Amino acid sequence: MKVLLIDDEDDIRKVAELSLRAVGKFETCVASGGREGMEIARAEGPDLILMDMMMPDLDGLGTLAELRRDPALAGIPVIFMTAKVQASEIEHYLSAGAIGVIKKPFDPMSLAGEVRRLLEAAEG
Amino acid sequence: MSTVLLVDSDADVRALLRSALEQQGYSVIEAAGFAEAVEELARAPIDLLVVDGGQSDGSSLEFLAQFRGSFPSTPIVLLSSFFQDLRSFRQLTDELSVSRVVYKPIEAASFAASLTWLLEANPRSQASDPQGPSQAPAPPPPDDEFEAMLALLSDEFAGRLPARLAEIEAHVQAGESERLAEAQMLAHKLRGSAGSYGFGLVGSALGVVEDLISESLERGGTLEGFTAALSEARSAALAGPRTTRQALIGTESTLAARVPTRALLVVDDDPDFLELVRAAGENLLVDVVTADSTEAALELAARRPLLAAILDVHLKRRHSFSLADRLRETPGNEGISIAFTSVDRRITTRLAASEAGASRFFEKPVCAENFAEQVQQFLSTSRSSPARVLVVDDDEDILSLYTHTLRSAGFQVSTLTAAVTLVDQLEKLSPDLLLLDINLPGISGVDVCRALRMSERWEFLPVILISADTTPETRLRAFRSGASDLIQKPVLSEELLARIRMQVERSRLLRERADRDALSGLMLRRPFLQSVGRALALSLREGRPLALVLIDLDDFKAINDTHGHLAGDDVISRFGDLLRRRFRPQDLRGRWGGEEFVLAFPGRGVEVALATTKRILEEFRALRFKGKEGSFGATFTAGVACFPESGDSINDLLRRADELLYKGKESGKNKVLGEDSIFSQVAKGEGL
């Protein structure tokens, strides 16, 4: 199970990758922005994408839309991470096609578990 | 003597590690590269390989594989920077049986100390292993690795925080809207990441900063409160990361059910009281949930596990005593502690509360100032580790019956069939309570009890005697010997548990009170020494640093003489407040005596302890006190010592801290002096 982690913040990438790998036993690949994320997604074919909402070049929703336009990538489940979690926003993200939203700051100990649960819930 | 082969291309790192390893009694062979290492290996056997894995071209993996092939059982420690190794962590541990991956910058001395453990714990170093690498012991559990890596990341993050906060400040001070927008972005980013590194309070302070800036950008406001919020972020940053899970704020996702932390339930219809408890909860990093009726409370209790509950005696004009039992009947909440609160001061009300199983009663109106502390005390009894009970009875059947009863109620139980070795066992187990049959062969329970009461160590240990015979004479004998309680045989398990719980709770409470200095609220010297002794033993075992700080208030005698002793007491008490509020829960703070204070930071090196103490000095300087001669300020001088640089015993650390303190006093007071850190050069030269 390979997770692509997209966040422009180095600190978040480090701690999230640690959690995903050491706790969740996921394989990971990382990108520091939406555009780079698209390239890596094409190259690596991840099973799941975990990404920040607010990024300078292409934000989370923008990246999601691009992913959906590419038939090879359209099926990859996406989870957003964001510091602003208002009900209306979450609904907006979910209706855009994300399978879940994880609030920042996250607990590194349970991040991987949250990701797995969201994934399992989405797969039914 | 164990021989370590050290492979690193950096001569400075080699020299540093060599000196630290040699201090630990290892013989060290150096190699600057892999070819040289192979030569060395051909020359003499080694017990441990320490190798820098930083070569990005994969040559280190190649070398390790080759080494493993020839030496299937010699432990390997890999030094490297973070990312590469995380990627290849699996390969390293699974295929090459790397025992440990250590991330740079390395604290040389603690690293060297940790190897001792590795060599002892790792049987592969003792003899050659004929079975080859596939039979090698499993790599260390991922949780330890994870915790260690997380701690490392957190420390690095902490190191970057001051500069980041300064950057935000600089942007804001520039005042242009572009710079403000930049500051907002930075605050937003940090707000999102700080909590994940254990800096939840920094995150929340930055949330305020972000909101202030965005308001100012939208409406052109004045940014009032910015400085305060930023300085809050700064002091939270200095307080260091909180690694306990409950301190990490706001972990939740919206679809998956989150596993909730246990919460403090407050049932009351008085909004002011609810507000007070919420504030206390925030202070103590405890989730607080509230309900204003019995039904709402039960519904909450059914939905999430509770830590404890505080119930108002009167809810909607009806008594709420029965709610205590009903809460304890909800799944997962069987053993929770319950407190009642009321304006009703009658003893009958308290009695009813106690009969309902409450362990605390908060009298209303509660005093806002120390309410958080009262709540903490209440919670600490409910959160404390399981009590240890030592049972002595010569009847094995009865022993196993008590053991069963106590274990199923969550106690830790040890047993003895005779009192002969009792004192040794007490020393070894240090139980919270002793349960003793009154008729033991050889020496009677009564005599045991009397003997224990004669030693200072066991003077206050709760002792419960059990006897079939409860004639007045026996009862008198029992209580005269100093027994805390006497239970009649045959023993009802409910009664046994109730009496044991009561004794344990009282004695823990008393101990906690007795351990604290009344004026400053800090630990007294002896309990401090005990706690720091335990912390230091752990540090030695794990090869983690521990910093110890001695603080002496400057010119305290002059303060007393000029402003009166009441003013002096006020200085001590407010300094105690400052120390109590500022640190991680695991940091130890004590009043050493008079105007002397002592702090210990487990897991922290000199730099962090130095910065923290300097920050405390700044805060302390800013305080104003009222005295006979008007308002005045005070300062202190402090010395910071550290394991391993200053030594490995408490006495070494105290002596060194005292020396530095003295040096500080000699050179003008009002300052903090620290031990020279032998790591500082490495840390500076080798940032990731």
CSV table of N, CA, C and O in Angstrom, one decimal, chain B residues 251-316:
chain,number,residue,atom,x,y,z
B,251,THR,N,-6.9,16.0,17.3
B,251,THR,CA,-6.8,15.0,16.3
B,251,THR,C,-8.1,14.4,16.0
B,251,THR,O,-8.7,13.7,16.8
B,252,GLU,N,-8.6,14.7,14.8
B,252,GLU,CA,-9.9,14.1,14.5
B,252,GLU,C,-10.1,14.1,13.0
B,252,GLU,O,-9.6,14.9,12.3
B,253,SER,N,-10.7,13.1,12.5
B,253,SER,CA,-11.1,13.1,11.1
B,253,SER,C,-12.6,13.1,11.1
B,253,SER,O,-13.3,12.7,12.1
B,254,THR,N,-13.2,13.4,10.0
B,254,THR,CA,-14.6,13.6,10.0
B,254,THR,C,-15.4,12.4,9.7
B,254,THR,O,-16.6,12.3,10.1
B,255,LEU,N,-14.8,11.4,9.0
B,255,LEU,CA,-15.6,10.3,8.7
B,255,LEU,C,-15.4,9.1,9.7
B,255,LEU,O,-16.3,8.5,10.1
B,256,ALA,N,-14.1,8.9,10.0
B,256,ALA,CA,-13.8,7.8,10.9
B,256,ALA,C,-14.2,8.2,12.3
B,256,ALA,O,-14.0,9.3,12.7
B,257,ALA,N,-14.7,7.2,13.0
B,257,ALA,CA,-14.9,7.5,14.4
B,257,ALA,C,-13.6,7.6,15.1
B,257,ALA,O,-12.7,6.7,14.9
B,258,ARG,N,-13.3,8.7,15.8
B,258,ARG,CA,-12.0,8.8,16.5
B,258,ARG,C,-12.1,8.1,17.8
B,258,ARG,O,-13.1,8.0,18.4
B,259,VAL,N,-11.0,7.5,18.2
B,259,VAL,CA,-10.9,6.9,19.5
B,259,VAL,C,-10.7,8.0,20.5
B,259,VAL,O,-9.7,8.6,20.5
B,260,PRO,N,-11.7,8.3,21.3
B,260,PRO,CA,-11.6,9.5,22.1
B,260,PRO,C,-10.7,9.2,23.4
B,260,PRO,O,-10.7,8.1,23.9
B,261,THR,N,-10.1,10.3,23.8
B,261,THR,CA,-9.4,10.2,25.1
B,261,THR,C,-10.4,10.3,26.2
B,261,THR,O,-11.5,10.8,26.0
B,262,ARG,N,-10.1,9.8,27.3
B,262,ARG,CA,-11.0,9.8,28.4
B,262,ARG,C,-11.2,11.3,28.8
B,262,ARG,O,-10.3,12.1,28.9
B,263,ALA,N,-12.5,11.6,29.1
B,263,ALA,CA,-12.8,13.0,29.4
B,263,ALA,C,-13.3,13.2,30.8
B,263,ALA,O,-13.8,12.2,31.5
B,264,LEU,N,-13.2,14.4,31.3
B,264,LEU,CA,-13.8,14.7,32.6
B,264,LEU,C,-15.2,15.2,32.4
B,264,LEU,O,-15.4,16.1,31.7
B,265,LEU,N,-16.2,14.5,33.0
B,265,LEU,CA,-17.6,14.8,32.8
B,265,LEU,C,-18.0,15.7,34.0
B,265,LEU,O,-17.7,15.4,35.2
B,266,VAL,N,-18.6,16.9,33.7
B,266,VAL,CA,-19.1,17.7,34.7
B,266,VAL,C,-20.6,17.9,34.5
B,266,VAL,O,-21.1,18.2,33.4
B,267,VAL,N,-21.4,17.5,35.5
B,267,VAL,CA,-22.8,17.6,35.4
B,267,VAL,C,-23.3,18.7,36.4
B,267,VAL,O,-23.2,18.6,37.6
B,268,ASP,N,-23.7,19.8,35.8
B,268,ASP,CA,-24.1,20.9,36.6
B,268,ASP,C,-25.0,21.9,35.8
B,268,ASP,O,-24.8,21.9,34.6
B,269,ASP,N,-25.9,22.6,36.4
B,269,ASP,CA,-26.7,23.5,35.6
B,269,ASP,C,-26.2,25.0,35.8
B,269,ASP,O,-26.9,25.9,35.4
B,270,ASP,N,-25.1,25.1,36.5
B,270,ASP,CA,-24.6,26.4,36.8
B,270,ASP,C,-23.5,26.8,35.8
B,270,ASP,O,-22.4,26.2,35.8
B,271,PRO,N,-23.8,27.7,34.9
B,271,PRO,CA,-22.8,28.0,33.8
B,271,PRO,C,-21.5,28.5,34.3
B,271,PRO,O,-20.5,28.2,33.7
B,272,ASP,N,-21.5,29.3,35.4
B,272,ASP,CA,-20.2,29.8,35.9
B,272,ASP,C,-19.3,28.7,36.3
B,272,ASP,O,-18.1,28.7,36.1
B,273,PHE,N,-19.9,27.7,37.0
B,273,PHE,CA,-19.1,26.6,37.5
B,273,PHE,C,-18.5,25.8,36.3
B,273,PHE,O,-17.4,25.4,36.2
B,274,LEU,N,-19.4,25.6,35.3
B,274,LEU,CA,-19.0,24.8,34.1
B,274,LEU,C,-17.8,25.6,33.5
B,274,LEU,O,-16.8,25.0,33.0
B,275,GLU,N,-17.9,26.9,33.4
B,275,GLU,CA,-16.8,27.7,32.8
B,275,GLU,C,-15.5,27.5,33.6
B,275,GLU,O,-14.4,27.3,33.0
B,276,LEU,N,-15.6,27.5,34.9
B,276,LEU,CA,-14.4,27.3,35.7
B,276,LEU,C,-13.8,25.9,35.5
B,276,LEU,O,-12.5,25.8,35.3
B,277,VAL,N,-14.6,24.9,35.4
B,277,VAL,CA,-14.0,23.6,35.1
B,277,VAL,C,-13.4,23.5,33.8
B,277,VAL,O,-12.3,22.9,33.6
B,278,ARG,N,-14.1,24.1,32.8
B,278,ARG,CA,-13.5,24.1,31.4
B,278,ARG,C,-12.1,24.7,31.5
B,278,ARG,O,-11.2,24.3,30.9
B,279,ALA,N,-12.0,25.9,32.1
B,279,ALA,CA,-10.7,26.6,32.2
B,279,ALA,C,-9.7,25.7,32.9
B,279,ALA,O,-8.6,25.6,32.4
B,280,ALA,N,-10.1,25.0,34.0
B,280,ALA,CA,-9.2,24.2,34.7
B,280,ALA,C,-8.8,23.0,33.8
B,280,ALA,O,-7.6,22.7,33.7
B,281,GLY,N,-9.7,22.5,33.0
B,281,GLY,CA,-9.4,21.4,32.1
B,281,GLY,C,-8.4,21.8,31.0
B,281,GLY,O,-7.5,21.1,30.7
B,282,GLU,N,-8.6,23.1,30.5
B,282,GLU,CA,-7.6,23.6,29.5
B,282,GLU,C,-6.2,23.7,30.1
B,282,GLU,O,-5.2,23.3,29.5
B,283,ASN,N,-6.2,24.1,31.3
B,283,ASN,CA,-5.0,24.3,32.1
B,283,ASN,C,-4.2,22.9,32.2
B,283,ASN,O,-3.0,22.8,32.2
B,284,LEU,N,-5.1,21.9,32.5
B,284,LEU,CA,-4.5,20.6,32.8
B,284,LEU,C,-4.4,19.7,31.6
B,284,LEU,O,-4.1,18.5,31.7
B,285,LEU,N,-4.8,20.2,30.4
B,285,LEU,CA,-4.9,19.4,29.2
B,285,LEU,C,-5.7,18.2,29.3
B,285,LEU,O,-5.4,17.1,29.0
B,286,VAL,N,-6.9,18.4,29.9
B,286,VAL,CA,-7.9,17.4,30.0
B,286,VAL,C,-9.1,17.8,29.3
B,286,VAL,O,-9.5,18.9,29.3
B,287,ASP,N,-9.7,16.8,28.5
B,287,ASP,CA,-10.9,17.1,27.8
B,287,ASP,C,-12.0,17.2,28.8
B,287,ASP,O,-12.2,16.4,29.7
B,288,VAL,N,-12.8,18.3,28.7
B,288,VAL,CA,-14.0,18.4,29.7
B,288,VAL,C,-15.3,18.3,28.9
B,288,VAL,O,-15.4,19.0,27.8
B,289,VAL,N,-16.2,17.4,29.3
B,289,VAL,CA,-17.5,17.4,28.6
B,289,VAL,C,-18.5,17.8,29.7
B,289,VAL,O,-18.3,17.5,30.9
B,290,THR,N,-19.6,18.5,29.3
B,290,THR,CA,-20.5,18.9,30.3
B,290,THR,C,-21.9,18.5,30.0
B,290,THR,O,-22.3,18.2,28.8
B,291,ALA,N,-22.7,18.3,31.0
B,291,ALA,CA,-24.1,18.0,30.9
B,291,ALA,C,-24.9,18.8,31.9
B,291,ALA,O,-24.4,19.0,33.0
B,292,ASP,N,-26.2,19.1,31.7
B,292,ASP,CA,-26.9,19.8,32.7
B,292,ASP,C,-28.1,19.0,33.3
B,292,ASP,O,-28.9,19.5,34.0
B,293,SER,N,-28.1,17.7,32.9
B,293,SER,CA,-29.2,16.9,33.5
B,293,SER,C,-28.7,15.5,33.6
B,293,SER,O,-27.7,15.1,32.9
B,294,THR,N,-29.4,14.7,34.4
B,294,THR,CA,-29.0,13.3,34.6
B,294,THR,C,-29.0,12.6,33.2
B,294,THR,O,-28.1,11.8,32.9
B,295,GLU,N,-30.1,12.8,32.5
B,295,GLU,CA,-30.2,12.1,31.2
B,295,GLU,C,-29.1,12.4,30.2
B,295,GLU,O,-28.5,11.5,29.6
B,296,ALA,N,-28.8,13.7,30.1
B,296,ALA,CA,-27.7,14.1,29.2
B,296,ALA,C,-26.4,13.5,29.7
B,296,ALA,O,-25.6,13.1,28.9
B,297,ALA,N,-26.2,13.4,31.0
B,297,ALA,CA,-24.9,12.9,31.5
B,297,ALA,C,-24.8,11.4,31.2
B,297,ALA,O,-23.8,11.0,30.7
B,298,LEU,N,-25.9,10.7,31.3
B,298,LEU,CA,-25.8,9.2,31.0
B,298,LEU,C,-25.6,9.0,29.6
B,298,LEU,O,-24.9,8.1,29.2
B,299,GLU,N,-26.2,9.8,28.8
B,299,GLU,CA,-26.1,9.7,27.3
B,299,GLU,C,-24.6,9.9,26.9
B,299,GLU,O,-24.0,9.1,26.1
B,300,LEU,N,-24.0,11.0,27.5
B,300,LEU,CA,-22.6,11.2,27.2
B,300,LEU,C,-21.7,10.1,27.7
B,300,LEU,O,-20.8,9.7,27.0
B,301,ALA,N,-22.0,9.6,28.9
B,301,ALA,CA,-21.2,8.5,29.4
B,301,ALA,C,-21.3,7.2,28.6
B,301,ALA,O,-20.3,6.5,28.5
B,302,ALA,N,-22.4,7.0,28.0
B,302,ALA,CA,-22.6,5.9,27.1
B,302,ALA,C,-21.8,6.0,25.9
B,302,ALA,O,-21.4,5.1,25.2
B,303,ARG,N,-21.6,7.3,25.4
B,303,ARG,CA,-20.9,7.5,24.2
B,303,ARG,C,-19.4,7.6,24.2
B,303,ARG,O,-18.7,7.2,23.3
B,304,ARG,N,-18.8,8.0,25.3
B,304,ARG,CA,-17.4,8.1,25.4
B,304,ARG,C,-16.9,7.7,26.8
B,304,ARG,O,-17.5,8.0,27.8
B,305,PRO,N,-15.7,7.1,26.8
B,305,PRO,CA,-15.1,6.7,28.1
B,305,PRO,C,-14.7,8.0,29.0
B,305,PRO,O,-14.3,9.0,28.4
B,306,LEU,N,-14.9,7.8,30.3
B,306,LEU,CA,-14.7,9.0,31.2
B,306,LEU,C,-13.5,8.7,32.0
B,306,LEU,O,-13.1,7.6,32.3
B,307,LEU,N,-12.9,9.8,32.4
B,307,LEU,CA,-11.7,9.8,33.3
B,307,LEU,C,-12.2,9.9,34.7
B,307,LEU,O,-11.8,9.2,35.6
B,308,ALA,N,-13.2,10.8,34.9
B,308,ALA,CA,-13.7,11.0,36.2
B,308,ALA,C,-15.0,11.9,36.0
B,308,ALA,O,-15.2,12.4,34.9
B,309,ALA,N,-15.7,12.1,37.1
B,309,ALA,CA,-16.9,13.0,36.9
B,309,ALA,C,-17.1,13.9,38.2
B,309,ALA,O,-16.7,13.5,39.3
B,310,ILE,N,-17.5,15.1,37.9
B,310,ILE,CA,-17.9,16.0,39.0
B,310,ILE,C,-19.3,16.3,38.9
B,310,ILE,O,-19.8,16.8,37.8
B,311,LEU,N,-20.1,16.0,39.9
B,311,LEU,CA,-21.5,16.1,39.8
B,311,LEU,C,-22.0,17.1,40.9
B,311,LEU,O,-21.6,17.1,42.0
B,312,ASP,N,-22.9,18.0,40.5
B,312,ASP,CA,-23.6,18.9,41.4
B,312,ASP,C,-24.6,18.1,42.2
B,312,ASP,O,-25.3,17.2,41.6
B,313,VAL,N,-24.7,18.3,43.5
B,313,VAL,CA,-25.6,17.5,44.3
B,313,VAL,C,-27.0,17.7,43.9
B,313,VAL,O,-27.9,16.8,43.9
B,314,HIS,N,-27.3,19.0,43.5
B,314,HIS,CA,-28.7,19.3,43.1
B,314,HIS,C,-28.8,19.5,41.7
B,314,HIS,O,-28.2,20.5,41.1
B,315,LEU,N,-29.6,18.7,41.0
B,315,LEU,CA,-29.8,18.9,39.6
B,315,LEU,C,-31.3,19.1,39.4
B,315,LEU,O,-32.1,18.2,39.7
B,316,LYS,N,-31.7,20.2,38.8
B,316,LYS,CA,-33.1,20.5,38.6
B,316,LYS,C,-33.9,20.2,39.9
B,316,LYS,O,-34.9,19.5,39.9
